[in-house]
């Protein structure tokens, strides 16, 4: 059963905060406020009293005349309600090579091109995880938004991931879905190009809802699916599970916060749970849909970002 908060653009009521219970959508703006980040800052997302108020508000009087599935329909048509980016994350971080299959795929690709191998195998077995900065709110897109494909990349790929949301004390307060968009052809040229490969306009999809931490009793036992469509045809349909993640969320939390203060609402994308082949290159207009058990479906569309360098620039 899907349960959690969603930010909705409702043509009748404006921007509202809703609570999804299975497929039903209830307006709880009066209780939660219009900004889910404020709920995190004010420690209300998992507060027992707030939760009691929210559940008491799941009545016909607050029921919206549309379901959760309708909020996730493919295009934002004028006059139709749709889900938005759940909140504006102040920081987004990523975890690399946290699944064995990801390490294998990267090493196979490097070997096929005659490049130096061993780096991804080393990171997978290392005591220290790979944690990298992924961006801020302006790099994030919500349901049915346009994620970026670098104009200087001929090998952008997508990664279907469980994302954790933290408060400034380091507690995981919620979970959501992430699409860690990566210019793999740039990353594999050199590890020093990781920032180019990971941080650019629309480089991280997030949503569609925030599931309070208490609603996901075991985040390491969630089924994950990724579907890629091109011109209306499915070209990839892959499955995975967070059960295959090597590291615990507690371990990742410790390394993220070690010598590093994180603000309320910080997001950590925990690594790709679906072994999408690196040859599955994203093209302009492709639709990528990521489903995670209990968290719904995040569907976004690829848009190529023009290169700003002058002709002949490196």
Coordinates of C-alpha atoms in Angstrom, one line a residue:
X1 CA 0.0 0.0 0.0
X2 CA 1.3 3.4 -1.0
X3 CA 1.2 6.1 1.8
X4 CA 2.8 9.5 2.1
X5 CA 2.8 13.2 1.5
X6 CA 2.6 14.7 -2.0
X7 CA 2.8 18.3 -3.2
X8 CA -0.1 18.9 -5.7
X9 CA -0.8 21.6 -8.2
X10 CA -4.6 21.7 -8.0
X11 CA -6.3 24.0 -10.5
X12 CA -9.2 24.5 -8.0
X13 CA -7.2 25.1 -4.8
X14 CA -3.7 26.0 -6.0
X15 CA -0.6 24.4 -4.4
X16 CA -1.6 22.0 -1.6
X17 CA -0.2 19.3 0.5
X18 CA -2.0 16.0 0.2
X19 CA -1.7 12.7 2.0
X20 CA -2.0 9.6 -0.2
X21 CA -3.6 6.6 1.3
X22 CA -3.4 3.8 -1.3
X23 CA -4.7 5.6 -4.4
X24 CA -6.9 8.1 -2.6
X25 CA -5.7 11.7 -2.2
X26 CA -6.7 13.8 0.8
X27 CA -6.1 17.6 1.3
X28 CA -4.2 18.0 4.5
X29 CA -2.7 21.5 3.9
X30 CA -4.5 22.9 6.9
X31 CA -2.6 20.4 9.1
X32 CA 0.7 20.0 7.3
X33 CA 1.1 23.4 5.7
X34 CA 1.9 24.1 2.1
X35 CA 5.6 23.2 2.3
X36 CA 6.9 19.7 3.1
X37 CA 10.4 21.1 3.8
X38 CA 8.9 23.1 6.7
X39 CA 7.5 19.9 8.1
X40 CA 11.0 18.4 8.2
X41 CA 12.5 21.6 9.7
X42 CA 9.9 21.7 12.4
X43 CA 10.1 18.0 13.1
X44 CA 6.5 17.4 12.2
X45 CA 6.8 14.8 9.5
X46 CA 6.9 11.9 11.9
X47 CA 5.4 13.6 14.9
X48 CA 2.8 11.3 16.5
X49 CA 0.3 14.1 17.2
X50 CA 0.5 15.4 13.7
X51 CA 0.1 11.9 12.3
X52 CA -3.1 11.5 14.4
X53 CA -4.5 14.7 13.0
X54 CA -3.6 13.7 9.5
X55 CA -5.3 10.3 9.8
X56 CA -8.3 11.9 11.4
X57 CA -8.5 14.1 8.3
X58 CA -8.7 11.2 5.9
X59 CA -12.5 11.8 5.5
X60 CA -14.8 12.3 2.5
X61 CA -14.7 16.1 3.3
X62 CA -11.0 16.2 2.4
X63 CA -11.0 13.7 -0.3
X64 CA -10.0 15.2 -3.7
X65 CA -11.9 14.2 -6.8
X66 CA -8.8 12.4 -8.3
X67 CA -6.6 9.5 -7.4
X68 CA -2.9 9.3 -7.0
X69 CA -2.5 7.5 -10.3
X70 CA -4.2 10.5 -12.0
X71 CA -1.6 12.9 -10.4
X72 CA 1.1 10.9 -12.1
X73 CA -0.3 10.9 -15.7
X74 CA 2.2 11.5 -18.4
X75 CA 1.8 15.2 -19.3
X76 CA 0.7 18.2 -17.3
X77 CA -2.4 19.4 -19.1
X78 CA -3.7 22.8 -18.3
X79 CA -6.5 22.5 -15.8
X80 CA -5.6 19.1 -14.6
X81 CA -4.1 18.4 -11.2
X82 CA -0.6 17.0 -11.1
X83 CA 2.1 16.0 -8.6
X84 CA 5.1 18.4 -8.2
X85 CA 8.6 18.1 -6.8
X86 CA 7.8 17.1 -3.2
X87 CA 10.0 19.8 -1.7
X88 CA 13.1 21.9 -2.5
X89 CA 16.1 19.9 -1.1
X90 CA 18.9 22.1 0.1
X91 CA 21.5 19.4 -0.7
X92 CA 21.4 16.2 -2.7
X93 CA 24.1 13.6 -2.3
X94 CA 24.7 10.3 -4.1
X95 CA 26.2 6.9 -3.4
X96 CA 28.2 5.1 -6.0
X97 CA 28.9 1.4 -6.5
X98 CA 26.7 0.2 -3.6
X99 CA 25.4 -2.7 -5.7
X100 CA 27.6 -5.5 -7.1
X101 CA 25.9 -5.4 -10.5
X102 CA 26.8 -1.7 -10.9
X103 CA 30.4 -2.5 -10.3
X104 CA 30.3 -5.3 -12.8
X105 CA 28.7 -3.3 -15.5
X106 CA 31.2 -0.4 -15.2
X107 CA 34.2 -2.7 -15.1
X108 CA 32.9 -4.6 -18.2
X109 CA 32.4 -1.4 -20.1
X110 CA 35.9 -0.1 -19.2
X111 CA 37.5 -3.4 -20.1
X112 CA 35.7 -3.4 -23.5
X113 CA 37.2 0.0 -24.3
X114 CA 40.7 -0.9 -23.2
X115 CA 40.6 1.6 -20.3
X116 CA 42.1 1.2 -16.8
X117 CA 39.9 -1.2 -14.7
X118 CA 39.7 -2.0 -11.1
X119 CA 38.5 1.3 -9.7
X120 CA 34.8 0.3 -9.3
X121 CA 35.7 -3.2 -7.9
X122 CA 37.9 -1.5 -5.4
X123 CA 35.2 1.0 -4.3
X124 CA 32.6 -1.8 -3.9
X125 CA 34.9 -3.8 -1.6
X126 CA 36.3 -0.7 0.2
X127 CA 35.4 0.0 3.8
X128 CA 34.8 3.6 2.8
X129 CA 31.8 4.1 0.5
X130 CA 31.8 6.5 -2.5
X131 CA 29.7 9.4 -1.5
X132 CA 29.5 12.4 -3.8
X133 CA 27.7 15.7 -4.1
X134 CA 24.8 15.6 -6.5
X135 CA 23.4 19.1 -6.5
X136 CA 20.9 21.4 -4.9
X137 CA 17.2 22.1 -5.4
X138 CA 17.7 23.7 -8.8
X139 CA 19.2 20.5 -10.2
X140 CA 16.1 18.5 -9.2
X141 CA 13.0 17.7 -11.2
X142 CA 9.7 16.3 -10.0
X143 CA 7.1 13.9 -11.6
X144 CA 6.7 14.6 -15.4
X145 CA 9.4 17.1 -15.3
X146 CA 12.3 17.2 -17.8
X147 CA 15.5 15.7 -16.6
X148 CA 18.7 16.7 -18.3
X149 CA 20.9 15.1 -20.9
X150 CA 24.2 16.9 -21.2
X151 CA 24.8 18.4 -24.7
X152 CA 28.4 17.4 -24.5
X153 CA 27.6 13.7 -23.6
X154 CA 27.0 10.9 -26.0
X155 CA 26.4 8.4 -23.2
X156 CA 24.0 9.7 -20.6
X157 CA 22.4 6.9 -18.5
X158 CA 19.8 6.8 -15.7
X159 CA 20.0 5.1 -12.4
X160 CA 16.9 3.9 -10.4
X161 CA 17.5 4.5 -6.7
X162 CA 15.9 4.6 -3.3
X163 CA 16.5 8.1 -1.7
X164 CA 16.6 8.9 2.0
X165 CA 15.7 12.3 3.4
X166 CA 17.5 13.5 6.5
X167 CA 16.9 16.1 9.2
X168 CA 19.9 18.1 10.5
X169 CA 20.4 15.7 13.3
X170 CA 21.1 12.9 10.9
X171 CA 17.9 11.0 11.3
X172 CA 16.2 9.5 8.2
X173 CA 12.8 11.1 8.2
X174 CA 11.4 10.0 4.9
X175 CA 12.0 8.0 1.7
X176 CA 11.4 8.8 -1.9
X177 CA 12.4 7.7 -5.4
X178 CA 15.5 9.1 -7.2
X179 CA 16.7 9.1 -10.8
X180 CA 20.5 9.7 -10.6
X181 CA 21.2 10.9 -14.1
X182 CA 24.8 10.3 -15.1
X183 CA 26.9 11.2 -18.2
X184 CA 28.7 7.9 -18.1
X185 CA 30.9 8.6 -21.1
X186 CA 32.4 11.6 -19.2
X187 CA 32.7 9.7 -15.9
X188 CA 34.7 6.9 -17.4
X189 CA 37.1 9.2 -19.1
X190 CA 38.5 10.1 -15.7
X191 CA 37.3 9.9 -12.0
X192 CA 38.2 13.6 -11.8
X193 CA 35.3 14.4 -14.2
X194 CA 32.7 13.0 -11.7
X195 CA 31.3 16.4 -11.0
X196 CA 30.7 17.1 -14.7
X197 CA 29.1 13.6 -15.1
X198 CA 26.8 14.0 -12.1
X199 CA 25.9 17.7 -11.6
X200 CA 24.0 19.6 -14.3
X201 CA 20.6 21.0 -15.0
X202 CA 17.9 18.4 -14.3
X203 CA 20.4 15.8 -13.2
X204 CA 18.3 14.4 -10.4
X205 CA 14.6 13.3 -10.5
X206 CA 12.8 13.1 -7.1
X207 CA 9.3 12.1 -6.1
X208 CA 6.5 11.6 -6.4
X209 CA 5.8 11.5 -2.7
X210 CA 7.6 11.6 0.7
X211 CA 6.9 8.5 2.7
X212 CA 7.5 9.2 6.4
X213 CA 10.2 6.9 7.7
X214 CA 7.8 5.0 10.0
X215 CA 5.7 3.9 7.0
X216 CA 8.6 1.9 5.5
X217 CA 9.5 -0.6 8.1
X218 CA 12.3 -2.2 6.1
X219 CA 13.7 0.0 3.3
X220 CA 16.2 -2.8 2.5
X221 CA 13.4 -5.0 1.2
X222 CA 11.8 -2.9 -1.6
X223 CA 11.2 -4.1 -5.2
X224 CA 12.5 -1.6 -7.8
X225 CA 11.6 -1.4 -11.5
X226 CA 12.8 0.9 -14.3
X227 CA 11.1 1.3 -17.7
X228 CA 12.5 3.3 -20.6
X229 CA 10.2 4.3 -23.4
X230 CA 11.2 5.8 -26.8
X231 CA 8.6 7.1 -29.1
X232 CA 5.9 5.2 -27.2
X233 CA 7.8 1.9 -27.3
X234 CA 9.3 0.2 -24.3
X235 CA 13.0 -0.3 -25.0
X236 CA 14.0 -1.4 -21.5
X237 CA 12.2 -3.0 -18.6
X238 CA 14.4 -4.0 -15.7
X239 CA 13.9 -5.1 -12.1
X240 CA 15.9 -5.1 -8.9
X241 CA 15.6 -4.9 -5.1
X242 CA 17.1 -2.7 -2.4
X243 CA 17.9 -6.1 -0.6
X244 CA 21.0 -6.3 -2.9
X245 CA 22.5 -3.1 -1.4
X246 CA 25.8 -3.9 0.1
X247 CA 25.9 -1.3 2.8
X248 CA 23.4 -0.5 5.5
X249 CA 21.6 2.9 5.6
X250 CA 23.1 3.5 9.0
X251 CA 26.6 3.1 7.6
X252 CA 25.9 5.5 4.7
X253 CA 24.5 8.0 7.2
X254 CA 27.6 7.9 9.3
X255 CA 29.9 8.4 6.3
X256 CA 27.7 11.2 4.9
X257 CA 27.7 13.1 8.2
X258 CA 31.4 12.4 9.1
X259 CA 33.0 15.9 9.4
X260 CA 30.1 17.2 7.3
X261 CA 27.0 18.9 8.7
X262 CA 23.9 18.4 6.6
X263 CA 20.9 20.7 6.6
X264 CA 17.2 19.7 7.2
X265 CA 15.9 18.1 4.0
X266 CA 19.2 16.7 2.7
X267 CA 18.6 13.9 0.2
X268 CA 20.9 10.9 -0.2
X269 CA 20.4 8.7 -3.3
X270 CA 21.6 5.3 -2.3
X271 CA 22.8 3.7 -5.5
X272 CA 21.2 2.1 -8.5
X273 CA 19.2 -1.0 -7.6
X274 CA 18.5 -2.0 -11.2
X275 CA 21.4 -3.2 -13.3
X276 CA 20.7 -1.1 -16.3
X277 CA 23.3 -1.8 -19.0
X278 CA 25.6 1.2 -19.8
X279 CA 24.7 0.7 -23.4
X280 CA 21.2 1.8 -22.7
X281 CA 22.0 5.4 -23.7
X282 CA 19.2 8.0 -23.1
X283 CA 18.1 10.1 -26.0
X284 CA 16.1 13.3 -26.1
X285 CA 12.4 12.6 -25.5
X286 CA 12.9 9.3 -23.8
X287 CA 10.5 8.7 -20.9
X288 CA 12.0 7.0 -17.8
X289 CA 9.6 5.6 -15.2
X290 CA 11.0 4.3 -11.9
X291 CA 8.8 2.4 -9.5
X292 CA 9.7 1.4 -6.0
X293 CA 7.4 -0.7 -3.8
X294 CA 5.3 1.5 -1.4
X295 CA 6.7 4.8 -3.0
X296 CA 4.8 5.0 -6.3
X297 CA 6.2 5.8 -9.7
X298 CA 8.5 8.6 -10.8
X299 CA 8.1 9.3 -14.5
X300 CA 10.3 12.0 -16.2
X301 CA 11.2 12.9 -19.8
X302 CA 14.7 13.5 -21.2
X303 CA 15.6 16.9 -22.6
X304 CA 19.0 17.6 -24.1
X305 CA 20.8 20.7 -22.7
X306 CA 22.6 22.9 -25.2
X307 CA 26.3 23.4 -24.8
X308 CA 27.2 27.0 -24.0
X309 CA 30.9 26.8 -25.0
X310 CA 31.9 28.5 -28.2
X311 CA 32.8 26.4 -31.2
X312 CA 36.2 24.7 -30.8
X313 CA 36.1 25.0 -27.0
X314 CA 37.3 22.1 -25.0

